Amino acid sequence: MRRGAGTDIAAWVQDIIHYRETSPGLFRQVETASMVVPLVISFGGPFSIGLGRDPDASESFCSFTSGLYAGPVFIRSAGTAECVQVNFTPLGAWRFFGVPMSELAGRMVTLDDLADREMTGLRHRLADLPDATRRLDLVEAFVADRIKRAKPCDGAIEAAYDILIFRKGDLRLGRLADHLDMSRKHLADRFRVTVGLPPKAVARIIRFGHAQALARQGEAWADVAAACGYADQAHLAREFVSLAGATPTGWKNAA
């Protein structure tokens, strides 16, 4: 069950999902690099998750979050998983978690590692509820209240992030730094705190997301490469292997 974010949190949350596996088996997923920061609160079996590769036996997670990662994420489960997942924007995650996003970027972080009493209490309350709708209601209200109480984002970095989104990642970082009247190093340092990765990596992921969107609409690969500012189709293909773990054709066939 998927629910779009309400108007009070739509700027910070993409959607909220209740996920439940109903039969034993080996379930495999590959998530491509994206601008989503997930929070997963689990009531069932764990997920095995590997960043950039198949997970090993030690990489088993129930309730967790993970910041931005410039690569594919390989997920395995055994048919017993059940969870609520909140998909934050990077700026929404910064407001919600209240920690430097560089501490979450490219890492799997369990709720126990966060040592957040509010979220621990939420996990227990959710487990006691009998159905998906009531769980989603509780999570949405919890997220809205917590974001409402959060301190605002770094205004300059929020503006820079919005520019990158508007330009679909196709922007020279020197121009962005000049627009904000700061050095590229200072911009990168502040971006890591609020977003998790430096602006060049963020722009790369945004541009890749735009390429995926055009491909889903049926655009030819050469046209996708040109529209997204890649040097050529070979450059686009390399980005797919790096950020999706598959060639463009392989990714599209698996979608």
PDB file of C-alpha atoms in Angstrom:
ATOM      1  CA  MET A   1       0.000   0.000   0.000  1.00  0.00           C
ATOM      2  CA  ARG A   2       1.463   3.326  -1.096  1.00  0.00           C
ATOM      3  CA  ARG A   3       0.332   6.742   0.131  1.00  0.00           C
ATOM      4  CA  GLY A   4       1.390  10.098  -1.259  1.00  0.00           C
ATOM      5  CA  ALA A   5       2.597  12.613   1.292  1.00  0.00           C
ATOM      6  CA  GLY A   6       0.023  15.053   2.666  1.00  0.00           C
ATOM      7  CA  THR A   7       0.283  18.716   1.789  1.00  0.00           C
ATOM      8  CA  ASP A   8       1.947  19.572   5.115  1.00  0.00           C
ATOM      9  CA  ILE A   9       4.932  17.308   4.398  1.00  0.00           C
ATOM     10  CA  ALA A  10       4.879  17.038   0.593  1.00  0.00           C
ATOM     11  CA  ALA A  11       7.983  19.238   0.306  1.00  0.00           C
ATOM     12  CA  TRP A  12       9.923  16.832   2.511  1.00  0.00           C
ATOM     13  CA  VAL A  13       8.464  13.376   1.882  1.00  0.00           C
ATOM     14  CA  GLN A  14       7.957  11.612  -1.458  1.00  0.00           C
ATOM     15  CA  ASP A  15       5.616   8.891  -0.213  1.00  0.00           C
ATOM     16  CA  ILE A  16       4.921   6.383   2.577  1.00  0.00           C
ATOM     17  CA  ILE A  17       4.618   2.661   1.879  1.00  0.00           C
ATOM     18  CA  HIS A  18       3.330  -0.345   3.798  1.00  0.00           C
ATOM     19  CA  TYR A  19       5.105  -3.437   2.433  1.00  0.00           C
ATOM     20  CA  ARG A  20       4.311  -7.047   3.280  1.00  0.00           C
ATOM     21  CA  GLU A  21       5.542 -10.303   1.788  1.00  0.00           C
ATOM     22  CA  THR A  22       2.974 -13.073   1.974  1.00  0.00           C
ATOM     23  CA  SER A  23       4.760 -16.224   0.813  1.00  0.00           C
ATOM     24  CA  PRO A  24       8.187 -17.750   1.464  1.00  0.00           C
ATOM     25  CA  GLY A  25      10.743 -17.477  -1.318  1.00  0.00           C
ATOM     26  CA  LEU A  26      13.785 -15.535  -2.394  1.00  0.00           C
ATOM     27  CA  PHE A  27      12.886 -11.963  -3.368  1.00  0.00           C
ATOM     28  CA  ARG A  28      15.492  -9.892  -5.197  1.00  0.00           C
ATOM     29  CA  GLN A  29      15.410  -6.168  -5.930  1.00  0.00           C
ATOM     30  CA  VAL A  30      17.899  -3.651  -7.238  1.00  0.00           C
ATOM     31  CA  GLU A  31      17.308  -0.004  -6.381  1.00  0.00           C
ATOM     32  CA  THR A  32      19.151   2.446  -8.596  1.00  0.00           C
ATOM     33  CA  ALA A  33      20.838   5.565  -7.237  1.00  0.00           C
ATOM     34  CA  SER A  34      18.154   8.129  -6.411  1.00  0.00           C
ATOM     35  CA  MET A  35      17.412  11.235  -4.390  1.00  0.00           C
ATOM     36  CA  VAL A  36      15.418   9.265  -1.799  1.00  0.00           C
ATOM     37  CA  VAL A  37      16.464   8.744   1.815  1.00  0.00           C
ATOM     38  CA  PRO A  38      14.407   5.821   3.173  1.00  0.00           C
ATOM     39  CA  LEU A  39      13.360   5.131   6.740  1.00  0.00           C
ATOM     40  CA  VAL A  40      12.262   1.505   7.164  1.00  0.00           C
ATOM     41  CA  ILE A  41      10.482   0.343  10.326  1.00  0.00           C
ATOM     42  CA  SER A  42      10.138  -3.429  10.323  1.00  0.00           C
ATOM     43  CA  PHE A  43       7.715  -5.858  11.965  1.00  0.00           C
ATOM     44  CA  GLY A  44       8.799  -8.995  10.101  1.00  0.00           C
ATOM     45  CA  GLY A  45      11.842 -10.739   8.726  1.00  0.00           C
ATOM     46  CA  PRO A  46      15.019  -8.839   7.843  1.00  0.00           C
ATOM     47  CA  PHE A  47      16.322  -7.601   4.519  1.00  0.00           C
ATOM     48  CA  SER A  48      19.813  -8.417   3.279  1.00  0.00           C
ATOM     49  CA  ILE A  49      21.192  -5.239   1.718  1.00  0.00           C
ATOM     50  CA  GLY A  50      24.452  -4.548  -0.069  1.00  0.00           C
ATOM     51  CA  LEU A  51      25.545  -1.133  -1.314  1.00  0.00           C
ATOM     52  CA  GLY A  52      26.980  -1.556  -4.805  1.00  0.00           C
ATOM     53  CA  ARG A  53      27.086  -5.361  -4.659  1.00  0.00           C
ATOM     54  CA  ASP A  54      25.229  -8.433  -3.510  1.00  0.00           C
ATOM     55  CA  PRO A  55      24.931  -8.484   0.290  1.00  0.00           C
ATOM     56  CA  ASP A  56      26.936 -10.936   2.356  1.00  0.00           C
ATOM     57  CA  ALA A  57      25.628 -12.950   5.309  1.00  0.00           C
ATOM     58  CA  SER A  58      26.436 -10.230   7.849  1.00  0.00           C
ATOM     59  CA  GLU A  59      24.455  -7.505   6.063  1.00  0.00           C
ATOM     60  CA  SER A  60      21.025  -8.210   7.543  1.00  0.00           C
ATOM     61  CA  PHE A  61      18.786  -5.311   8.563  1.00  0.00           C
ATOM     62  CA  CYS A  62      15.317  -4.871  10.039  1.00  0.00           C
ATOM     63  CA  SER A  63      14.620  -1.226  10.951  1.00  0.00           C
ATOM     64  CA  PHE A  64      17.100   1.182   9.368  1.00  0.00           C
ATOM     65  CA  THR A  65      17.811   4.253   7.303  1.00  0.00           C
ATOM     66  CA  SER A  66      20.413   5.020   4.664  1.00  0.00           C
ATOM     67  CA  GLY A  67      21.497   8.338   3.204  1.00  0.00           C
ATOM     68  CA  LEU A  68      22.244   9.133  -0.413  1.00  0.00           C
ATOM     69  CA  TYR A  69      24.448   6.651  -2.232  1.00  0.00           C
ATOM     70  CA  ALA A  70      25.852   7.054  -5.746  1.00  0.00           C
ATOM     71  CA  GLY A  71      25.384   3.453  -6.820  1.00  0.00           C
ATOM     72  CA  PRO A  72      22.905   0.573  -6.982  1.00  0.00           C
ATOM     73  CA  VAL A  73      21.529  -1.074  -3.854  1.00  0.00           C
ATOM     74  CA  PHE A  74      20.992  -4.862  -3.918  1.00  0.00           C
ATOM     75  CA  ILE A  75      18.176  -6.128  -1.684  1.00  0.00           C
ATOM     76  CA  ARG A  76      17.261  -9.703  -0.796  1.00  0.00           C
ATOM     77  CA  SER A  77      14.460 -11.021   1.430  1.00  0.00           C
ATOM     78  CA  ALA A  78      12.973 -14.413   2.256  1.00  0.00           C
ATOM     79  CA  GLY A  79       9.249 -13.760   1.954  1.00  0.00           C
ATOM     80  CA  THR A  80       8.671 -12.792   5.587  1.00  0.00           C
ATOM     81  CA  ALA A  81       9.372  -9.052   5.465  1.00  0.00           C
ATOM     82  CA  GLU A  82       6.786  -6.537   6.652  1.00  0.00           C
ATOM     83  CA  CYS A  83       7.519  -2.872   7.180  1.00  0.00           C
ATOM     84  CA  VAL A  84       6.532   0.755   6.821  1.00  0.00           C
ATOM     85  CA  GLN A  85       8.863   2.822   4.639  1.00  0.00           C
ATOM     86  CA  VAL A  86       9.007   6.616   4.568  1.00  0.00           C
ATOM     87  CA  ASN A  87      10.811   8.005   1.510  1.00  0.00           C
ATOM     88  CA  PHE A  88      12.272  11.395   2.409  1.00  0.00           C
ATOM     89  CA  THR A  89      13.830  13.980   0.165  1.00  0.00           C
ATOM     90  CA  PRO A  90      17.386  14.742   1.346  1.00  0.00           C
ATOM     91  CA  LEU A  91      16.285  18.046   2.889  1.00  0.00           C
ATOM     92  CA  GLY A  92      13.323  16.327   4.521  1.00  0.00           C
ATOM     93  CA  ALA A  93      15.650  13.695   5.976  1.00  0.00           C
ATOM     94  CA  TRP A  94      17.904  16.404   7.388  1.00  0.00           C
ATOM     95  CA  ARG A  95      14.946  18.009   9.140  1.00  0.00           C
ATOM     96  CA  PHE A  96      13.536  14.681  10.364  1.00  0.00           C
ATOM     97  CA  PHE A  97      16.702  13.005  11.651  1.00  0.00           C
ATOM     98  CA  GLY A  98      18.380  16.162  12.936  1.00  0.00           C
ATOM     99  CA  VAL A  99      21.908  14.888  12.253  1.00  0.00           C
ATOM    100  CA  PRO A 100      24.467  15.830   9.581  1.00  0.00           C
ATOM    101  CA  MET A 101      23.403  13.877   6.516  1.00  0.00           C
ATOM    102  CA  SER A 102      27.052  13.037   5.833  1.00  0.00           C
ATOM    103  CA  GLU A 103      26.737  10.628   8.798  1.00  0.00           C
ATOM    104  CA  LEU A 104      24.091   8.638   6.897  1.00  0.00           C
ATOM    105  CA  ALA A 105      25.358   8.919   3.306  1.00  0.00           C
ATOM    106  CA  GLY A 106      26.570   5.680   1.745  1.00  0.00           C
ATOM    107  CA  ARG A 107      25.862   3.690   4.925  1.00  0.00           C
ATOM    108  CA  MET A 108      23.247   1.391   6.398  1.00  0.00           C
ATOM    109  CA  VAL A 109      22.291   2.775   9.826  1.00  0.00           C
ATOM    110  CA  THR A 110      19.988   0.818  12.136  1.00  0.00           C
ATOM    111  CA  LEU A 111      17.421   2.519  14.342  1.00  0.00           C
ATOM    112  CA  ASP A 112      19.295   1.140  17.342  1.00  0.00           C
ATOM    113  CA  ASP A 113      22.438   2.920  16.121  1.00  0.00           C
ATOM    114  CA  LEU A 114      20.499   6.179  15.914  1.00  0.00           C
ATOM    115  CA  ALA A 115      19.529   5.825  19.599  1.00  0.00           C
ATOM    116  CA  ASP A 116      16.450   7.973  18.984  1.00  0.00           C
ATOM    117  CA  ARG A 117      13.864   7.409  21.740  1.00  0.00           C
ATOM    118  CA  GLU A 118      11.018   8.924  19.727  1.00  0.00           C
ATOM    119  CA  MET A 119      11.563   6.538  16.822  1.00  0.00           C
ATOM    120  CA  THR A 120      11.994   3.562  19.154  1.00  0.00           C
ATOM    121  CA  GLY A 121       8.621   4.423  20.682  1.00  0.00           C
ATOM    122  CA  LEU A 122       7.082   4.768  17.227  1.00  0.00           C
ATOM    123  CA  ARG A 123       8.325   1.320  16.238  1.00  0.00           C
ATOM    124  CA  HIS A 124       6.622  -0.244  19.285  1.00  0.00           C
ATOM    125  CA  ARG A 125       3.362   1.644  18.674  1.00  0.00           C
ATOM    126  CA  LEU A 126       3.291   0.584  15.028  1.00  0.00           C
ATOM    127  CA  ALA A 127       3.852  -3.064  15.889  1.00  0.00           C
ATOM    128  CA  ASP A 128       0.742  -2.976  18.106  1.00  0.00           C
ATOM    129  CA  LEU A 129      -1.543  -1.683  15.344  1.00  0.00           C
ATOM    130  CA  PRO A 130      -3.627  -4.261  13.448  1.00  0.00           C
ATOM    131  CA  ASP A 131      -3.692  -2.970   9.867  1.00  0.00           C
ATOM    132  CA  ALA A 132      -1.752  -1.072   7.210  1.00  0.00           C
ATOM    133  CA  THR A 133      -4.034   1.961   7.070  1.00  0.00           C
ATOM    134  CA  ARG A 134      -3.702   2.736  10.769  1.00  0.00           C
ATOM    135  CA  ARG A 135       0.048   2.263  10.593  1.00  0.00           C
ATOM    136  CA  LEU A 136       0.314   4.707   7.708  1.00  0.00           C
ATOM    137  CA  ASP A 137      -1.888   7.205   9.568  1.00  0.00           C
ATOM    138  CA  LEU A 138       0.359   7.024  12.636  1.00  0.00           C
ATOM    139  CA  VAL A 139       3.593   7.342  10.662  1.00  0.00           C
ATOM    140  CA  GLU A 140       2.316  10.287   8.629  1.00  0.00           C
ATOM    141  CA  ALA A 141       1.217  12.141  11.784  1.00  0.00           C
ATOM    142  CA  PHE A 142       4.539  11.368  13.502  1.00  0.00           C
ATOM    143  CA  VAL A 143       6.606  12.598  10.553  1.00  0.00           C
ATOM    144  CA  ALA A 144       4.513  15.767  10.154  1.00  0.00           C
ATOM    145  CA  ASP A 145       4.852  16.647  13.847  1.00  0.00           C
ATOM    146  CA  ARG A 146       8.575  15.995  13.932  1.00  0.00           C
ATOM    147  CA  ILE A 147       9.280  18.011  10.791  1.00  0.00           C
ATOM    148  CA  LYS A 148       7.131  20.858  12.110  1.00  0.00           C
ATOM    149  CA  ARG A 149       9.313  20.990  15.245  1.00  0.00           C
ATOM    150  CA  ALA A 150      12.603  20.750  13.324  1.00  0.00           C
ATOM    151  CA  LYS A 151      14.970  23.630  12.795  1.00  0.00           C
ATOM    152  CA  PRO A 152      14.950  24.991   9.234  1.00  0.00           C
ATOM    153  CA  CYS A 153      17.445  23.908   6.603  1.00  0.00           C
ATOM    154  CA  ASP A 154      20.499  25.918   5.623  1.00  0.00           C
ATOM    155  CA  GLY A 155      18.843  28.516   3.373  1.00  0.00           C
ATOM    156  CA  ALA A 156      21.719  28.812   0.901  1.00  0.00           C
ATOM    157  CA  ILE A 157      22.018  25.044   0.516  1.00  0.00           C
ATOM    158  CA  GLU A 158      18.268  24.642   0.163  1.00  0.00           C
ATOM    159  CA  ALA A 159      18.378  27.221  -2.646  1.00  0.00           C
ATOM    160  CA  ALA A 160      21.324  25.443  -4.285  1.00  0.00           C
ATOM    161  CA  TYR A 161      19.535  22.102  -4.061  1.00  0.00           C
ATOM    162  CA  ASP A 162      16.387  23.578  -5.613  1.00  0.00           C
ATOM    163  CA  ILE A 163      18.463  24.980  -8.491  1.00  0.00           C
ATOM    164  CA  LEU A 164      20.006  21.563  -9.160  1.00  0.00           C
ATOM    165  CA  ILE A 165      16.561  19.951  -9.154  1.00  0.00           C
ATOM    166  CA  PHE A 166      15.197  22.634 -11.496  1.00  0.00           C
ATOM    167  CA  ARG A 167      18.150  22.213 -13.866  1.00  0.00           C
ATOM    168  CA  LYS A 168      17.816  18.406 -13.654  1.00  0.00           C
ATOM    169  CA  GLY A 169      21.423  18.206 -12.542  1.00  0.00           C
ATOM    170  CA  ASP A 170      22.794  19.785 -15.707  1.00  0.00           C
ATOM    171  CA  LEU A 171      24.734  22.715 -14.259  1.00  0.00           C
ATOM    172  CA  ARG A 172      28.403  23.531 -13.818  1.00  0.00           C
ATOM    173  CA  LEU A 173      29.206  23.633 -10.122  1.00  0.00           C
ATOM    174  CA  GLY A 174      31.408  26.696 -10.509  1.00  0.00           C
ATOM    175  CA  ARG A 175      28.377  28.645 -11.702  1.00  0.00           C
ATOM    176  CA  LEU A 176      26.353  27.414  -8.741  1.00  0.00           C
ATOM    177  CA  ALA A 177      29.062  28.466  -6.274  1.00  0.00           C
ATOM    178  CA  ASP A 178      29.373  31.877  -7.947  1.00  0.00           C
ATOM    179  CA  HIS A 179      25.586  32.348  -7.779  1.00  0.00           C
ATOM    180  CA  LEU A 180      25.716  31.725  -4.020  1.00  0.00           C
ATOM    181  CA  ASP A 181      28.865  33.850  -3.581  1.00  0.00           C
ATOM    182  CA  MET A 182      30.885  31.085  -1.937  1.00  0.00           C
ATOM    183  CA  SER A 183      33.855  28.944  -2.870  1.00  0.00           C
ATOM    184  CA  ARG A 184      33.299  25.502  -4.356  1.00  0.00           C
ATOM    185  CA  LYS A 185      34.926  23.929  -1.282  1.00  0.00           C
ATOM    186  CA  HIS A 186      32.663  25.812   1.110  1.00  0.00           C
ATOM    187  CA  LEU A 187      29.633  24.857  -0.979  1.00  0.00           C
ATOM    188  CA  ALA A 188      30.690  21.195  -0.973  1.00  0.00           C
ATOM    189  CA  ASP A 189      31.268  21.158   2.794  1.00  0.00           C
ATOM    190  CA  ARG A 190      27.868  22.679   3.560  1.00  0.00           C
ATOM    191  CA  PHE A 191      26.169  20.403   1.017  1.00  0.00           C
ATOM    192  CA  ARG A 192      27.558  17.308   2.740  1.00  0.00           C
ATOM    193  CA  VAL A 193      26.083  18.422   6.064  1.00  0.00           C
ATOM    194  CA  THR A 194      22.585  19.184   4.768  1.00  0.00           C
ATOM    195  CA  VAL A 195      22.234  16.814   1.781  1.00  0.00           C
ATOM    196  CA  GLY A 196      24.812  14.114   2.470  1.00  0.00           C
ATOM    197  CA  LEU A 197      26.985  14.243  -0.657  1.00  0.00           C
ATOM    198  CA  PRO A 198      28.837  17.085  -2.392  1.00  0.00           C
ATOM    199  CA  PRO A 199      26.910  18.953  -5.101  1.00  0.00           C
ATOM    200  CA  LYS A 200      28.754  17.262  -7.979  1.00  0.00           C
ATOM    201  CA  ALA A 201      27.608  13.816  -6.813  1.00  0.00           C
ATOM    202  CA  VAL A 202      24.080  15.083  -6.147  1.00  0.00           C
ATOM    203  CA  ALA A 203      23.882  16.647  -9.615  1.00  0.00           C
ATOM    204  CA  ARG A 204      25.055  13.354 -11.111  1.00  0.00           C
ATOM    205  CA  ILE A 205      22.255  11.403  -9.407  1.00  0.00           C
ATOM    206  CA  ILE A 206      19.632  13.995 -10.364  1.00  0.00           C
ATOM    207  CA  ARG A 207      20.747  13.944 -13.993  1.00  0.00           C
ATOM    208  CA  PHE A 208      20.640  10.151 -13.996  1.00  0.00           C
ATOM    209  CA  GLY A 209      17.092  10.232 -12.624  1.00  0.00           C
ATOM    210  CA  HIS A 210      16.104  12.528 -15.483  1.00  0.00           C
ATOM    211  CA  ALA A 211      17.626  10.089 -17.974  1.00  0.00           C
ATOM    212  CA  GLN A 212      15.618   7.249 -16.433  1.00  0.00           C
ATOM    213  CA  ALA A 213      12.414   9.284 -16.667  1.00  0.00           C
ATOM    214  CA  LEU A 214      12.968  10.041 -20.362  1.00  0.00           C
ATOM    215  CA  ALA A 215      13.780   6.387 -21.082  1.00  0.00           C
ATOM    216  CA  ARG A 216      10.544   5.291 -19.385  1.00  0.00           C
ATOM    217  CA  GLN A 217       8.692   7.636 -21.743  1.00  0.00           C
ATOM    218  CA  GLY A 218      10.140   5.769 -24.708  1.00  0.00           C
ATOM    219  CA  GLU A 219      12.842   8.206 -25.809  1.00  0.00           C
ATOM    220  CA  ALA A 220      15.684   6.706 -27.846  1.00  0.00           C
ATOM    221  CA  TRP A 221      18.935   6.300 -25.944  1.00  0.00           C
ATOM    222  CA  ALA A 222      20.848   8.737 -28.154  1.00  0.00           C
ATOM    223  CA  ASP A 223      18.151  11.353 -27.557  1.00  0.00           C
ATOM    224  CA  VAL A 224      18.218  10.694 -23.817  1.00  0.00           C
ATOM    225  CA  ALA A 225      21.982  11.221 -23.742  1.00  0.00           C
ATOM    226  CA  ALA A 226      21.717  14.500 -25.644  1.00  0.00           C
ATOM    227  CA  ALA A 227      18.789  15.822 -23.588  1.00  0.00           C
ATOM    228  CA  CYS A 228      20.552  15.115 -20.300  1.00  0.00           C
ATOM    229  CA  GLY A 229      23.889  16.633 -21.243  1.00  0.00           C
ATOM    230  CA  TYR A 230      25.955  13.433 -21.488  1.00  0.00           C
ATOM    231  CA  ALA A 231      28.937  13.575 -23.816  1.00  0.00           C
ATOM    232  CA  ASP A 232      27.558  10.718 -25.904  1.00  0.00           C
ATOM    233  CA  GLN A 233      25.591   7.484 -25.657  1.00  0.00           C
ATOM    234  CA  ALA A 234      28.641   5.617 -24.350  1.00  0.00           C
ATOM    235  CA  HIS A 235      28.882   8.080 -21.451  1.00  0.00           C
ATOM    236  CA  LEU A 236      25.220   7.418 -20.643  1.00  0.00           C
ATOM    237  CA  ALA A 237      25.825   3.658 -20.741  1.00  0.00           C
ATOM    238  CA  ARG A 238      28.719   3.962 -18.273  1.00  0.00           C
ATOM    239  CA  GLU A 239      26.513   5.927 -15.898  1.00  0.00           C
ATOM    240  CA  PHE A 240      23.850   3.213 -16.002  1.00  0.00           C
ATOM    241  CA  VAL A 241      26.377   0.536 -15.128  1.00  0.00           C
ATOM    242  CA  SER A 242      27.732   2.683 -12.282  1.00  0.00           C
ATOM    243  CA  LEU A 243      24.426   3.965 -10.843  1.00  0.00           C
ATOM    244  CA  ALA A 244      21.972   1.183 -11.765  1.00  0.00           C
ATOM    245  CA  GLY A 245      24.231  -1.859 -11.856  1.00  0.00           C
ATOM    246  CA  ALA A 246      23.075  -2.692 -15.406  1.00  0.00           C
ATOM    247  CA  THR A 247      23.379  -1.530 -18.983  1.00  0.00           C
ATOM    248  CA  PRO A 248      20.635   0.802 -20.204  1.00  0.00           C
ATOM    249  CA  THR A 249      18.916  -2.039 -22.059  1.00  0.00           C
ATOM    250  CA  GLY A 250      19.311  -4.409 -19.128  1.00  0.00           C
ATOM    251  CA  TRP A 251      17.832  -1.841 -16.750  1.00  0.00           C
ATOM    252  CA  LYS A 252      14.889  -1.135 -19.046  1.00  0.00           C
ATOM    253  CA  ASN A 253      14.127  -4.812 -19.586  1.00  0.00           C
ATOM    254  CA  ALA A 254      14.113  -5.401 -15.821  1.00  0.00           C
ATOM    255  CA  ALA A 255      11.880  -2.424 -15.047  1.00  0.00           C
TER     256      ALA A 255
END
